[in-house]
Amino acid sequence: MPDRVRQVVVTASAVFMVVGTLFGIGLIGTPVEESAGGSLSATATLLAPAVRAFSIWSVIYAGLIAYVVWQWLPANTTSPRARRIGVLSALSMVLNGAWLLVTQAGWLWVSVAVIIALVVTLGGLMRRLGSPAGVGSVERVLLDGTFGLYLGWVSIATAANITATLVASGLTPSPDIAELLAVAVLAVAAVIGVVLARLLDGRWGVALAMAWGLSWIAVGRLAGEPSSMLAGAAAAVAAAVVLTVTGLIWLRRAGQPVLVRGHH
């Protein structure tokens, strides 16, 4: 794809995402937590993060808009990394906006398909981005940092979205079974965090966003409704596991000579 076309596509995708966001925060439509009959609210299920968790979107959106501007700068027009992620970054923003619009319509199962497509897209983007070794600090923050946070948060949001959709569809197990299922899903989230840490060579952006989401699930269960000591403790442990494994992988990588890292 020609560089100018890529830049325009990325920008148009960001505009679409912003329009979807205006619906999602209620400036045009219904706030996400009130859409679909409240199925996506912070008190809907045992896997719903507390309200403050969603403030991470402000950081992610700021990073995405800054990335859109950055890729227009003459010095970055021919950036190999910008070229590698251009299509996937645009797709991720389109899917983001689409998710907000389909939840407005109450199409929860469609929202599940969209968010799964989003997390797969972001995973592919991070793999395509490659190592940040040798890049400037601004590029490292805007590309590796922003999309790492994006992937990490959406990974947790996917679990919450699927759970909310199942509950809204009539799956209402007893409280004891619901707690055990929540713990099982949180264990899977921890495993996904470990897998991402290994595949992406210990990216802190991914780990921090996952731990953020898991920690706010813990807060929601331990200090809010629905209350669950078991699910809250499991979420806290999952957050610790993701951070610990990522830290160990990062330390191992940091201790390697540059030539060895380049060989991989």
mmCIF file of C-alpha atoms in Angstrom:
data_model
loop_
_atom_site.group_PDB
_atom_site.id
_atom_site.type_symbol
_atom_site.label_atom_id
_atom_site.label_comp_id
_atom_site.label_asym_id
_atom_site.label_seq_id
_atom_site.Cartn_x
_atom_site.Cartn_y
_atom_site.Cartn_z
ATOM 1 C CA MET A 1 0.000 0.000 0.000
ATOM 2 C CA PRO A 2 1.416 3.432 -0.916
ATOM 3 C CA ASP A 3 2.459 5.476 2.110
ATOM 4 C CA ARG A 4 -0.009 8.303 1.439
ATOM 5 C CA VAL A 5 -2.909 5.883 1.091
ATOM 6 C CA ARG A 6 -1.900 4.150 4.319
ATOM 7 C CA GLN A 7 -1.758 7.461 6.179
ATOM 8 C CA VAL A 8 -5.218 8.445 4.941
ATOM 9 C CA VAL A 9 -6.721 5.053 5.788
ATOM 10 C CA VAL A 10 -5.272 5.163 9.310
ATOM 11 C CA THR A 11 -6.615 8.697 9.808
ATOM 12 C CA ALA A 12 -10.088 7.857 8.487
ATOM 13 C CA SER A 13 -10.204 4.833 10.797
ATOM 14 C CA ALA A 14 -9.347 7.049 13.753
ATOM 15 C CA VAL A 15 -12.174 9.426 12.831
ATOM 16 C CA PHE A 16 -14.604 6.487 12.727
ATOM 17 C CA MET A 17 -13.347 5.352 16.140
ATOM 18 C CA VAL A 18 -13.894 8.822 17.589
ATOM 19 C CA VAL A 19 -17.466 8.899 16.248
ATOM 20 C CA GLY A 20 -18.111 5.524 17.875
ATOM 21 C CA THR A 21 -16.642 6.854 21.103
ATOM 22 C CA LEU A 22 -19.031 9.810 21.097
ATOM 23 C CA PHE A 23 -21.844 7.267 21.134
ATOM 24 C CA GLY A 24 -20.097 5.138 23.759
ATOM 25 C CA ILE A 25 -19.645 7.947 26.271
ATOM 26 C CA GLY A 26 -23.179 9.184 25.772
ATOM 27 C CA LEU A 27 -22.564 12.467 23.958
ATOM 28 C CA ILE A 28 -24.603 11.175 21.031
ATOM 29 C CA GLY A 29 -26.049 7.850 22.106
ATOM 30 C CA THR A 30 -26.326 5.837 25.297
ATOM 31 C CA PRO A 31 -23.277 5.325 27.560
ATOM 32 C CA VAL A 32 -21.855 1.811 27.265
ATOM 33 C CA GLU A 33 -22.723 0.914 30.862
ATOM 34 C CA GLU A 34 -26.384 1.736 30.165
ATOM 35 C CA SER A 35 -26.635 0.168 26.709
ATOM 36 C CA ALA A 36 -27.888 -3.382 26.101
ATOM 37 C CA GLY A 37 -30.052 -3.151 29.194
ATOM 38 C CA GLY A 38 -27.092 -2.527 31.478
ATOM 39 C CA SER A 39 -25.486 -5.866 30.616
ATOM 40 C CA LEU A 40 -22.063 -4.229 30.293
ATOM 41 C CA SER A 41 -22.167 -2.228 33.514
ATOM 42 C CA ALA A 42 -19.545 -2.532 36.271
ATOM 43 C CA THR A 43 -21.993 -4.503 38.448
ATOM 44 C CA ALA A 44 -23.391 -6.845 35.799
ATOM 45 C CA THR A 45 -21.168 -9.897 36.397
ATOM 46 C CA LEU A 46 -18.356 -11.220 38.576
ATOM 47 C CA LEU A 47 -15.875 -10.391 35.819
ATOM 48 C CA ALA A 48 -16.887 -6.759 35.309
ATOM 49 C CA PRO A 49 -14.076 -4.358 36.306
ATOM 50 C CA ALA A 50 -14.953 -1.482 38.646
ATOM 51 C CA VAL A 51 -15.868 1.777 36.908
ATOM 52 C CA ARG A 52 -12.482 3.452 37.397
ATOM 53 C CA ALA A 53 -10.808 0.725 35.343
ATOM 54 C CA PHE A 54 -12.205 2.269 32.167
ATOM 55 C CA SER A 55 -10.120 5.412 32.621
ATOM 56 C CA ILE A 56 -7.350 3.496 30.843
ATOM 57 C CA TRP A 57 -9.210 4.258 27.607
ATOM 58 C CA SER A 58 -8.206 7.916 27.991
ATOM 59 C CA VAL A 59 -4.547 6.895 27.846
ATOM 60 C CA ILE A 60 -5.092 4.489 24.955
ATOM 61 C CA TYR A 61 -7.075 7.015 22.909
ATOM 62 C CA ALA A 62 -4.507 9.738 23.550
ATOM 63 C CA GLY A 63 -1.799 7.353 22.355
ATOM 64 C CA LEU A 64 -3.763 6.370 19.242
ATOM 65 C CA ILE A 65 -4.422 9.975 18.233
ATOM 66 C CA ALA A 66 -0.764 10.833 18.831
ATOM 67 C CA TYR A 67 0.211 7.817 16.690
ATOM 68 C CA VAL A 68 -2.037 9.058 13.860
ATOM 69 C CA VAL A 69 -0.300 12.445 13.970
ATOM 70 C CA TRP A 70 3.151 10.846 14.294
ATOM 71 C CA GLN A 71 2.721 8.722 11.156
ATOM 72 C CA TRP A 72 2.023 11.899 9.146
ATOM 73 C CA LEU A 73 5.335 13.534 10.090
ATOM 74 C CA PRO A 74 7.711 13.556 7.113
ATOM 75 C CA ALA A 75 10.431 11.778 9.073
ATOM 76 C CA ASN A 76 8.070 8.872 9.794
ATOM 77 C CA THR A 77 6.272 8.533 6.470
ATOM 78 C CA THR A 78 8.582 5.745 5.313
ATOM 79 C CA SER A 79 9.083 4.176 8.752
ATOM 80 C CA PRO A 80 9.330 0.372 8.290
ATOM 81 C CA ARG A 81 7.428 -0.249 11.520
ATOM 82 C CA ALA A 82 4.675 2.219 10.590
ATOM 83 C CA ARG A 83 4.337 0.455 7.266
ATOM 84 C CA ARG A 84 4.154 -2.972 8.909
ATOM 85 C CA ILE A 85 1.307 -2.051 11.251
ATOM 86 C CA GLY A 86 -0.613 0.476 9.145
ATOM 87 C CA VAL A 87 -3.401 -1.812 7.960
ATOM 88 C CA LEU A 88 -3.801 -3.596 11.289
ATOM 89 C CA SER A 89 -3.801 -0.360 13.272
ATOM 90 C CA ALA A 90 -6.546 0.992 11.017
ATOM 91 C CA LEU A 91 -8.530 -2.231 11.371
ATOM 92 C CA SER A 92 -8.193 -2.101 15.155
ATOM 93 C CA MET A 93 -9.664 1.398 15.275
ATOM 94 C CA VAL A 94 -12.522 0.448 12.956
ATOM 95 C CA LEU A 95 -13.321 -2.570 15.148
ATOM 96 C CA ASN A 96 -13.144 -0.357 18.237
ATOM 97 C CA GLY A 97 -15.702 2.045 16.799
ATOM 98 C CA ALA A 98 -17.821 -0.840 15.515
ATOM 99 C CA TRP A 99 -17.960 -2.431 18.984
ATOM 100 C CA LEU A 100 -19.286 0.776 20.479
ATOM 101 C CA LEU A 101 -21.939 1.050 17.776
ATOM 102 C CA VAL A 102 -23.175 -2.559 17.967
ATOM 103 C CA THR A 103 -23.516 -2.332 21.745
ATOM 104 C CA GLN A 104 -25.702 0.740 21.189
ATOM 105 C CA ALA A 105 -28.012 -1.523 19.229
ATOM 106 C CA GLY A 106 -27.932 -4.155 21.993
ATOM 107 C CA TRP A 107 -26.319 -6.737 19.712
ATOM 108 C CA LEU A 108 -24.260 -8.443 22.406
ATOM 109 C CA TRP A 109 -23.279 -11.550 20.465
ATOM 110 C CA VAL A 110 -22.149 -9.366 17.572
ATOM 111 C CA SER A 111 -20.113 -7.355 20.084
ATOM 112 C CA VAL A 112 -18.417 -10.604 21.169
ATOM 113 C CA ALA A 113 -17.444 -11.369 17.563
ATOM 114 C CA VAL A 114 -16.146 -7.817 17.101
ATOM 115 C CA ILE A 115 -14.061 -7.778 20.280
ATOM 116 C CA ILE A 116 -12.554 -11.199 19.498
ATOM 117 C CA ALA A 117 -11.612 -9.884 16.050
ATOM 118 C CA LEU A 118 -10.117 -6.828 17.762
ATOM 119 C CA VAL A 119 -7.953 -8.789 20.176
ATOM 120 C CA VAL A 120 -6.724 -11.059 17.352
ATOM 121 C CA THR A 121 -5.927 -7.990 15.234
ATOM 122 C CA LEU A 122 -3.972 -6.371 18.061
ATOM 123 C CA GLY A 123 -2.084 -9.575 18.760
ATOM 124 C CA GLY A 124 -1.056 -9.763 15.123
ATOM 125 C CA LEU A 125 -0.128 -6.084 15.156
ATOM 126 C CA MET A 126 2.170 -6.497 18.150
ATOM 127 C CA ARG A 127 3.851 -9.475 16.529
ATOM 128 C CA ARG A 128 4.279 -7.542 13.279
ATOM 129 C CA LEU A 129 5.631 -4.542 15.149
ATOM 130 C CA GLY A 130 8.694 -6.533 16.151
ATOM 131 C CA SER A 131 11.359 -5.576 18.648
ATOM 132 C CA PRO A 132 11.621 -1.941 19.774
ATOM 133 C CA ALA A 133 15.404 -2.302 20.063
ATOM 134 C CA GLY A 134 17.157 0.659 18.473
ATOM 135 C CA VAL A 135 14.065 2.860 18.029
ATOM 136 C CA GLY A 136 13.631 6.295 19.586
ATOM 137 C CA SER A 137 11.789 6.836 22.841
ATOM 138 C CA VAL A 138 8.861 8.679 21.188
ATOM 139 C CA GLU A 139 8.267 5.833 18.740
ATOM 140 C CA ARG A 140 8.637 3.290 21.529
ATOM 141 C CA VAL A 141 5.948 5.031 23.584
ATOM 142 C CA LEU A 142 3.525 5.734 20.726
ATOM 143 C CA LEU A 143 3.745 2.364 19.003
ATOM 144 C CA ASP A 144 4.903 -0.249 21.510
ATOM 145 C CA GLY A 145 3.398 1.456 24.536
ATOM 146 C CA THR A 146 0.031 2.445 23.064
ATOM 147 C CA PHE A 147 -0.684 -0.781 21.223
ATOM 148 C CA GLY A 148 0.651 -2.836 24.123
ATOM 149 C CA LEU A 149 -1.814 -1.176 26.491
ATOM 150 C CA TYR A 150 -4.539 -1.564 23.866
ATOM 151 C CA LEU A 151 -3.940 -5.314 23.527
ATOM 152 C CA GLY A 152 -3.626 -5.904 27.260
ATOM 153 C CA TRP A 153 -6.827 -4.081 28.146
ATOM 154 C CA VAL A 154 -8.874 -5.587 25.310
ATOM 155 C CA SER A 155 -7.724 -9.070 26.362
ATOM 156 C CA ILE A 156 -9.388 -8.551 29.750
ATOM 157 C CA ALA A 157 -12.367 -6.741 28.228
ATOM 158 C CA THR A 158 -12.972 -9.750 25.970
ATOM 159 C CA ALA A 159 -13.438 -12.046 28.956
ATOM 160 C CA ALA A 160 -15.783 -9.536 30.589
ATOM 161 C CA ASN A 161 -17.727 -9.067 27.326
ATOM 162 C CA ILE A 162 -18.238 -12.800 26.777
ATOM 163 C CA THR A 163 -19.310 -13.310 30.393
ATOM 164 C CA ALA A 164 -21.782 -10.419 30.254
ATOM 165 C CA THR A 165 -23.257 -11.754 27.014
ATOM 166 C CA LEU A 166 -23.720 -15.248 28.430
ATOM 167 C CA VAL A 167 -25.439 -13.856 31.521
ATOM 168 C CA ALA A 168 -27.656 -11.589 29.412
ATOM 169 C CA SER A 169 -28.562 -14.622 27.287
ATOM 170 C CA GLY A 170 -29.942 -16.434 30.299
ATOM 171 C CA LEU A 171 -26.972 -18.356 31.678
ATOM 172 C CA THR A 172 -27.518 -17.832 35.398
ATOM 173 C CA PRO A 173 -25.753 -20.514 37.457
ATOM 174 C CA SER A 174 -26.036 -20.653 41.233
ATOM 175 C CA PRO A 175 -23.790 -18.217 43.154
ATOM 176 C CA ASP A 176 -21.317 -20.972 44.095
ATOM 177 C CA ILE A 177 -21.014 -22.233 40.525
ATOM 178 C CA ALA A 178 -20.763 -18.660 39.230
ATOM 179 C CA GLU A 179 -17.806 -18.037 41.539
ATOM 180 C CA LEU A 180 -16.026 -21.183 40.374
ATOM 181 C CA LEU A 181 -16.614 -20.273 36.734
ATOM 182 C CA ALA A 182 -15.275 -16.769 37.388
ATOM 183 C CA VAL A 183 -12.121 -18.222 38.954
ATOM 184 C CA ALA A 184 -11.697 -20.526 35.949
ATOM 185 C CA VAL A 185 -11.978 -17.610 33.510
ATOM 186 C CA LEU A 186 -9.525 -15.553 35.565
ATOM 187 C CA ALA A 187 -7.084 -18.470 35.501
ATOM 188 C CA VAL A 188 -7.400 -18.553 31.710
ATOM 189 C CA ALA A 189 -6.761 -14.784 31.645
ATOM 190 C CA ALA A 190 -3.569 -15.323 33.641
ATOM 191 C CA VAL A 191 -2.460 -18.041 31.216
ATOM 192 C CA ILE A 192 -3.165 -15.722 28.276
ATOM 193 C CA GLY A 193 -1.058 -13.053 29.994
ATOM 194 C CA VAL A 194 1.808 -15.509 30.380
ATOM 195 C CA VAL A 195 1.517 -16.618 26.747
ATOM 196 C CA LEU A 196 1.521 -13.010 25.537
ATOM 197 C CA ALA A 197 4.558 -12.262 27.707
ATOM 198 C CA ARG A 198 6.423 -15.150 26.104
ATOM 199 C CA LEU A 199 5.305 -14.443 22.535
ATOM 200 C CA LEU A 200 5.963 -10.710 22.779
ATOM 201 C CA ASP A 201 9.199 -10.931 24.746
ATOM 202 C CA GLY A 202 7.978 -9.385 27.983
ATOM 203 C CA ARG A 203 6.168 -6.245 26.798
ATOM 204 C CA TRP A 204 5.310 -4.120 29.829
ATOM 205 C CA GLY A 205 2.480 -2.284 28.094
ATOM 206 C CA VAL A 206 0.531 -5.520 27.646
ATOM 207 C CA ALA A 207 1.227 -6.735 31.170
ATOM 208 C CA LEU A 208 0.405 -3.442 32.871
ATOM 209 C CA ALA A 209 -2.934 -3.106 31.083
ATOM 210 C CA MET A 210 -3.886 -6.701 31.864
ATOM 211 C CA ALA A 211 -2.891 -6.275 35.491
ATOM 212 C CA TRP A 212 -4.832 -3.002 35.606
ATOM 213 C CA GLY A 213 -7.996 -4.692 34.376
ATOM 214 C CA LEU A 214 -7.571 -7.701 36.664
ATOM 215 C CA SER A 215 -6.868 -5.484 39.669
ATOM 216 C CA TRP A 216 -10.063 -3.511 39.101
ATOM 217 C CA ILE A 217 -12.009 -6.752 38.806
ATOM 218 C CA ALA A 218 -10.562 -7.589 42.232
ATOM 219 C CA VAL A 219 -11.606 -4.187 43.589
ATOM 220 C CA GLY A 220 -15.094 -4.613 42.153
ATOM 221 C CA ARG A 221 -15.555 -7.998 43.815
ATOM 222 C CA LEU A 222 -13.941 -7.163 47.154
ATOM 223 C CA ALA A 223 -15.377 -3.666 47.641
ATOM 224 C CA GLY A 224 -18.398 -3.513 45.342
ATOM 225 C CA GLU A 225 -21.245 -5.528 43.880
ATOM 226 C CA PRO A 226 -21.607 -8.333 43.065
ATOM 227 C CA SER A 227 -19.380 -9.271 45.977
ATOM 228 C CA SER A 228 -17.116 -12.329 45.884
ATOM 229 C CA MET A 229 -14.030 -12.858 48.019
ATOM 230 C CA LEU A 230 -13.042 -15.858 45.917
ATOM 231 C CA ALA A 231 -13.282 -14.090 42.548
ATOM 232 C CA GLY A 232 -11.604 -10.985 43.967
ATOM 233 C CA ALA A 233 -8.672 -12.987 45.322
ATOM 234 C CA ALA A 234 -8.359 -14.914 42.048
ATOM 235 C CA ALA A 235 -8.263 -11.671 40.037
ATOM 236 C CA ALA A 236 -5.537 -10.255 42.298
ATOM 237 C CA VAL A 237 -3.476 -13.443 41.961
ATOM 238 C CA ALA A 238 -3.922 -13.409 38.174
ATOM 239 C CA ALA A 239 -2.662 -9.808 38.032
ATOM 240 C CA ALA A 240 0.388 -10.745 40.120
ATOM 241 C CA VAL A 241 1.141 -13.736 37.902
ATOM 242 C CA VAL A 242 1.038 -11.663 34.707
ATOM 243 C CA LEU A 243 3.328 -8.985 36.168
ATOM 244 C CA THR A 244 5.757 -11.486 37.677
ATOM 245 C CA VAL A 245 6.165 -13.583 34.546
ATOM 246 C CA THR A 246 6.534 -10.503 32.364
ATOM 247 C CA GLY A 247 9.150 -9.118 34.763
ATOM 248 C CA LEU A 248 11.154 -12.346 34.675
ATOM 249 C CA ILE A 249 11.082 -12.488 30.881
ATOM 250 C CA TRP A 250 12.026 -8.818 30.649
ATOM 251 C CA LEU A 251 14.951 -9.290 33.054
ATOM 252 C CA ARG A 252 16.197 -12.297 31.111
ATOM 253 C CA ARG A 253 15.972 -10.341 27.850
ATOM 254 C CA ALA A 254 17.629 -7.264 29.376
ATOM 255 C CA GLY A 255 20.566 -9.406 30.456
ATOM 256 C CA GLN A 256 21.233 -10.703 26.960
ATOM 257 C CA PRO A 257 23.852 -9.134 24.698
ATOM 258 C CA VAL A 258 22.381 -7.134 21.817
ATOM 259 C CA LEU A 259 23.859 -9.555 19.280
ATOM 260 C CA VAL A 260 22.122 -12.499 20.898
ATOM 261 C CA ARG A 261 18.817 -10.666 20.895
ATOM 262 C CA GLY A 262 19.291 -9.759 17.271
ATOM 263 C CA HIS A 263 20.030 -13.389 16.433
ATOM 264 C CA HIS A 264 16.562 -14.360 17.640
#
